[in-house]
Coordinates of C-alpha atoms in Angstrom, one line a residue:
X1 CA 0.0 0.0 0.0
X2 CA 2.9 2.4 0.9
X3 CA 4.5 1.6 -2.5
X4 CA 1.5 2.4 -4.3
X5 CA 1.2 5.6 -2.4
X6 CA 4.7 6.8 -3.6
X7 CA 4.6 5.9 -6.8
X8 CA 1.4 8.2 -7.5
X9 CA 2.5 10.9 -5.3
X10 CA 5.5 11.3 -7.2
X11 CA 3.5 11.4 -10.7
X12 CA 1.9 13.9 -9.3
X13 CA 4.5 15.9 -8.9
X14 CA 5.4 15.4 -12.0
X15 CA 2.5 16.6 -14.0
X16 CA 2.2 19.6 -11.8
X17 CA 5.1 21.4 -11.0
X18 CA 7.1 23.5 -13.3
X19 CA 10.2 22.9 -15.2
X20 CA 13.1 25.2 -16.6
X21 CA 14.2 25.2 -20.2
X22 CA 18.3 24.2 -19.9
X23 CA 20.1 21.2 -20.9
X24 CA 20.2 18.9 -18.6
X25 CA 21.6 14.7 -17.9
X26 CA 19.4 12.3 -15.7
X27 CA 21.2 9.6 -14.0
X28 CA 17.9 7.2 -15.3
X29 CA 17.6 4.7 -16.8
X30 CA 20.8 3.0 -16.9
X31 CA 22.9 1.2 -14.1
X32 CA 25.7 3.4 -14.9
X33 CA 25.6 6.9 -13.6
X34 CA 26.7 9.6 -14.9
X35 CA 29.6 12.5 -13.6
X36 CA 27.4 15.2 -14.3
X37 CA 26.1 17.7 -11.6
X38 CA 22.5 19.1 -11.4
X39 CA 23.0 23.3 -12.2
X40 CA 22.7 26.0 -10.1
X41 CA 19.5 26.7 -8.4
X42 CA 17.9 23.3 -9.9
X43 CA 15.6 20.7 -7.9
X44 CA 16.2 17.6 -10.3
X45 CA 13.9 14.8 -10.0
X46 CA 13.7 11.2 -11.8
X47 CA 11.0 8.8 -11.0
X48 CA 9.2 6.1 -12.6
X49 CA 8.6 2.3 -11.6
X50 CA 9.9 -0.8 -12.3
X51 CA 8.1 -4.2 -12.7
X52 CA 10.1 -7.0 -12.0
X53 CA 9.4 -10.7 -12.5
X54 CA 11.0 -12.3 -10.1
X55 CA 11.3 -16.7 -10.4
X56 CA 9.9 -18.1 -6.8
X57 CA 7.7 -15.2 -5.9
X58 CA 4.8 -12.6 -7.1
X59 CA 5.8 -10.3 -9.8
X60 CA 6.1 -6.7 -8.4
X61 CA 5.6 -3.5 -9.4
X62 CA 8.1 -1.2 -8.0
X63 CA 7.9 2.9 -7.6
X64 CA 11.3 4.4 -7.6
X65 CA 12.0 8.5 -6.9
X66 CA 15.3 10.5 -6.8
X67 CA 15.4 14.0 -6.1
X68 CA 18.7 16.0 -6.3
X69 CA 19.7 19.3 -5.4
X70 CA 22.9 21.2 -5.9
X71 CA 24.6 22.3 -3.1
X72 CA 27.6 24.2 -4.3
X73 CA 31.8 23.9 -4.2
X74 CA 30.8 21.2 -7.0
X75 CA 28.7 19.1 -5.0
X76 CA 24.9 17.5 -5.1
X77 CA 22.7 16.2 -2.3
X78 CA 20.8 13.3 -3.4
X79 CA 17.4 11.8 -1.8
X80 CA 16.0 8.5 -3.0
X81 CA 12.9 6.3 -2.0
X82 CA 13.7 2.7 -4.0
X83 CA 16.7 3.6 -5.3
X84 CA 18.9 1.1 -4.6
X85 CA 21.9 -1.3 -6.5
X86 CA 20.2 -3.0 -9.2
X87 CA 21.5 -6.1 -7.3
X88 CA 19.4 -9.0 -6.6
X89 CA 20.7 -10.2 -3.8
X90 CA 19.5 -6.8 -1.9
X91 CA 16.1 -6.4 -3.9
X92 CA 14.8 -9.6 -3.3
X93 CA 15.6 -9.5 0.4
X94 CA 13.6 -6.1 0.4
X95 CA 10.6 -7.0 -1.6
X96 CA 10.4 -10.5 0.5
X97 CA 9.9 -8.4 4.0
X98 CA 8.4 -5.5 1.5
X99 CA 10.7 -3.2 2.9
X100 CA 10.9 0.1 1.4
X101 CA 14.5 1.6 1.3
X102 CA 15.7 5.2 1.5
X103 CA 19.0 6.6 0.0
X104 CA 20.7 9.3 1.0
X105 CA 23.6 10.7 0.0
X106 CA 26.2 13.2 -2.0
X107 CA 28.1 13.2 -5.6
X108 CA 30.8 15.4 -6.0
X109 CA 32.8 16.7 -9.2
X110 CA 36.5 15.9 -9.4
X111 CA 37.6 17.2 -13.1
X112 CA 36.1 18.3 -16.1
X113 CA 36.2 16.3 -19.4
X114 CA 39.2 17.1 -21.3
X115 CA 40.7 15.1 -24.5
X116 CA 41.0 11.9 -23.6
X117 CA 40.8 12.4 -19.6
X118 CA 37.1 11.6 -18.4
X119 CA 34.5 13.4 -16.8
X120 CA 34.8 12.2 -13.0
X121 CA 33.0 12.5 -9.8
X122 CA 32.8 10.3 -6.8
X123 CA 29.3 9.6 -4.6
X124 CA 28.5 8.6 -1.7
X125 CA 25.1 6.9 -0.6
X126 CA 23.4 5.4 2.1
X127 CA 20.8 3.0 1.9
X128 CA 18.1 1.7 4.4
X129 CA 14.8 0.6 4.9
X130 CA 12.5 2.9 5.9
X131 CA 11.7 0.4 8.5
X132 CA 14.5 0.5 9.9
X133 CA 15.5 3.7 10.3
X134 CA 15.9 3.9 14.5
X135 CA 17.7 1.4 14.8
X136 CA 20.5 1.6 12.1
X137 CA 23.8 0.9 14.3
X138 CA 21.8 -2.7 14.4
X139 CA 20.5 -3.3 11.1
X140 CA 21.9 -5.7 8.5
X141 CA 20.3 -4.4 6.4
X142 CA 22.0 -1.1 6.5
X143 CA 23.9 -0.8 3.1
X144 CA 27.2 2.1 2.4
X145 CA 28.3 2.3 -1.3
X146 CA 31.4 5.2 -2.4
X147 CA 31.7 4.8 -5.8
X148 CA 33.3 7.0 -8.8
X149 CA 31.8 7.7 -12.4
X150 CA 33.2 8.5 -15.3
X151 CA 32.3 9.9 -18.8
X152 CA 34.4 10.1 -22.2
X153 CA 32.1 12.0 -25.1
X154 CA 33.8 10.6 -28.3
X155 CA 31.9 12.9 -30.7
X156 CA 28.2 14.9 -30.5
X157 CA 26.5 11.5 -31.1
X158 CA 28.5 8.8 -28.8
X159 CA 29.4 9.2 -25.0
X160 CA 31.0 5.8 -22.8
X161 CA 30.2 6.2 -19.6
X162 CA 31.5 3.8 -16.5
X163 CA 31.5 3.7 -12.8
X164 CA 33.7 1.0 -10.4
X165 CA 33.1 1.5 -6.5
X166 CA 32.1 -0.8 -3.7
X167 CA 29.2 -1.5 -1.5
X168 CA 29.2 -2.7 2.1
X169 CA 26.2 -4.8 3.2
X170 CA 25.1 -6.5 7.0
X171 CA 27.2 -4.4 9.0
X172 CA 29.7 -3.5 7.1
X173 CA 30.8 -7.8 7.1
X174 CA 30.2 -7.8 2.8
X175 CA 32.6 -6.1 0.6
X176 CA 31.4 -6.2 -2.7
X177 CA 32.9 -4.6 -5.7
X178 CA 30.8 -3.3 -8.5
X179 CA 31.2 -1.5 -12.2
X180 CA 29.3 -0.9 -14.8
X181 CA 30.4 0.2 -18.6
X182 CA 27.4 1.9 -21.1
X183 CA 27.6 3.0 -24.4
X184 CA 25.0 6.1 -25.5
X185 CA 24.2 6.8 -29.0
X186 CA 21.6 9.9 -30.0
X187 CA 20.0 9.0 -32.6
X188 CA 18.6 12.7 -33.4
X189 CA 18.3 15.7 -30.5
X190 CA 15.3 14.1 -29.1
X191 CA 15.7 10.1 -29.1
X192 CA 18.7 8.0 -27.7
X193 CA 19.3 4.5 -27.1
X194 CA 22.0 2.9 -24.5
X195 CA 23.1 -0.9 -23.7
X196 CA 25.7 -1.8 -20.7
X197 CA 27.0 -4.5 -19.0
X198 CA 27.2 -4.5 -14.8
X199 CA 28.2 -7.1 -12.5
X200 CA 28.9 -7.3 -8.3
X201 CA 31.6 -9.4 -7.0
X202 CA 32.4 -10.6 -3.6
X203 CA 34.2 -13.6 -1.6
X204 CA 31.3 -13.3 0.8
X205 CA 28.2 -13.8 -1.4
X206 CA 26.9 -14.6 -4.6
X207 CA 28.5 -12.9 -7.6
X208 CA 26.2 -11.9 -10.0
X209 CA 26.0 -9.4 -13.5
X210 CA 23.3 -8.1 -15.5
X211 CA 23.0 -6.7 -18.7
X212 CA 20.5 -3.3 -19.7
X213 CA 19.6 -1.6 -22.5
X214 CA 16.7 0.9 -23.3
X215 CA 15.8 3.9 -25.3
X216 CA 15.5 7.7 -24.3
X217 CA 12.7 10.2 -25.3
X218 CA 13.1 14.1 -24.6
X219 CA 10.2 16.5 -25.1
X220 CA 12.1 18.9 -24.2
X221 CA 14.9 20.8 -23.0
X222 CA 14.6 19.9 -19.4
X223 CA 12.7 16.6 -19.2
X224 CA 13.1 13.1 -20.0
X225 CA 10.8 9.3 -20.8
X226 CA 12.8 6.6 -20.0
X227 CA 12.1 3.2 -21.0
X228 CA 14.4 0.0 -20.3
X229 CA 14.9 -3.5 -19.6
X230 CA 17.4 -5.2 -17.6
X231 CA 18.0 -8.3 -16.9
X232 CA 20.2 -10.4 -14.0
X233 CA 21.6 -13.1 -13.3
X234 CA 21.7 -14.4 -9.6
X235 CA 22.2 -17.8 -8.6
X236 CA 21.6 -19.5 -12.0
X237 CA 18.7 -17.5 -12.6
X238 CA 17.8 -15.0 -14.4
X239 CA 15.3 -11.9 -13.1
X240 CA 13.9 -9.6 -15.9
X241 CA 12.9 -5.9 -15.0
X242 CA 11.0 -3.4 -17.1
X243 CA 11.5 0.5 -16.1
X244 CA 9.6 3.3 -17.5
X245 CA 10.4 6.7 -16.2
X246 CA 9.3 10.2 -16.0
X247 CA 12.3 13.2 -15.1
X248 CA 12.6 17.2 -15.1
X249 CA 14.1 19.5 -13.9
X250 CA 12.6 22.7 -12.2
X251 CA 14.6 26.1 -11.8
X252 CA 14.0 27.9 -8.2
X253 CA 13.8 30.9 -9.9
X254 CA 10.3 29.5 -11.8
X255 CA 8.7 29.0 -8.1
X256 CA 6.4 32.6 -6.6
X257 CA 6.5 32.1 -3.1
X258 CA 3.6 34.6 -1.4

């Protein structure tokens, strides 16, 4: 019930609050983020749900929303409700004891794109269920990921994107590592399709990898439709996941307050 809750509260948002015309990058769809900042004076958001067929259990349909504001000194505050690794091993785990979990955290700029050197930043994020919120010094389900993205732009119509970082699951016992590599191609200034390759290693657990691929619609300057499908593989198994997103971006400035 909660889920469903959030996912139309945050289409309602959507629909109904204003947006500013600049150029903008979402980190939706893809697994991969991306470097880039929000601007000055933006409220970013990026929602949209996922449905997931999952082999054992009920199919799910699964709200996500990620709102991100820019702080300044080259830095972004980032607040998520289901926005989580695209690991299996932790969605399952939530969606078995329908737990909804919470991200919080920050992505900062390193360096600018220049020749061959990357556009780079480095986040941090932390991610819980909203469940279990009071008593995080005792929950394995806690999760901490620090992670760096990168971004090389080999011409107007091609960009590679990557990250490599790790996240540290059930207090802080599971190191895992995790990348991600996706290729972007625009296919005109309003349509762009990506495909990547991700996969989460670790000596404690399971490893598993995942592939995604989708296509992007913008009706504008400062919004986005997403719509992908990725799928895992977890313990011989493999869990397919349909997203379909809605993002903007809204300027301060747009907002009257009386």
């Amino acid at each position: 019930m909660m889920k469903t809750i959030i996912f139309i509260l945050s289409l309602f948002i959507s629909i109904n609050i204003l947006s500013q015309d600049t150029l903008i990058v979402f980190d939706r769809p893809g697994v991969a983020e991306s470097p880039y900042l929000v601007g000055n004076r933006v409220w970013q958001i990026e929602n949209g749900f996922t449905y997931l067929n999952k082999i054992g259990l009920s199919s799910s349909l699964i709200p996500s929303f990620l709102l991100r504001k820019f702080l300044g000194a080259q830095t972004e505050i980032r607040l998520g409700i289901n926005f989580e690794p695209q690991m299996m091993h932790v969605i399952l785990d939530n969606e078995t004891h329908s737990y909804i979990p919470i991200a919080i955290g920050i992505k900062h700029k390193l360096w600018e794109e220049l020749k061959y050197i990357p556009e780079a930043s480095v986040i941090v994020n932390s991610f819980s269920p909203i469940q279990k919120l009071g008593k995080l010094n005792k929950s394995e389900n806690y999760n901490f990921e620090l992670g760096l993205q990168f971004q090389n732009n080999l011409n107007s119509n091609i960009g590679i994107n990557y990250n490599i970082g790790t996240l540290i699951t059930h207090n802080f016992s599971n190191y895992i590592l995790s990348y991600a590599i996706c290729a972007n191609y625009s296919l005109s200034n309003k349509v762009s399709v990506f495909g990547e390759f991700f996969s989460y290693m670790s000596k404690q657990i399971v490893n598993e990898f995942g592939f995604d691929g989708g296509i992007v619609y913008f009706p504008n300057a400062y919004s986005q439709i997403d719509l992908s499908v990725i799928n895992n593989r977890f313990e011989k198994n493999n869990y397919l996941s349909v997203l379909l997103g809605y993002s903007f971006s809204l300027n301060k400035s747009l907002i009257n307050v009386h």
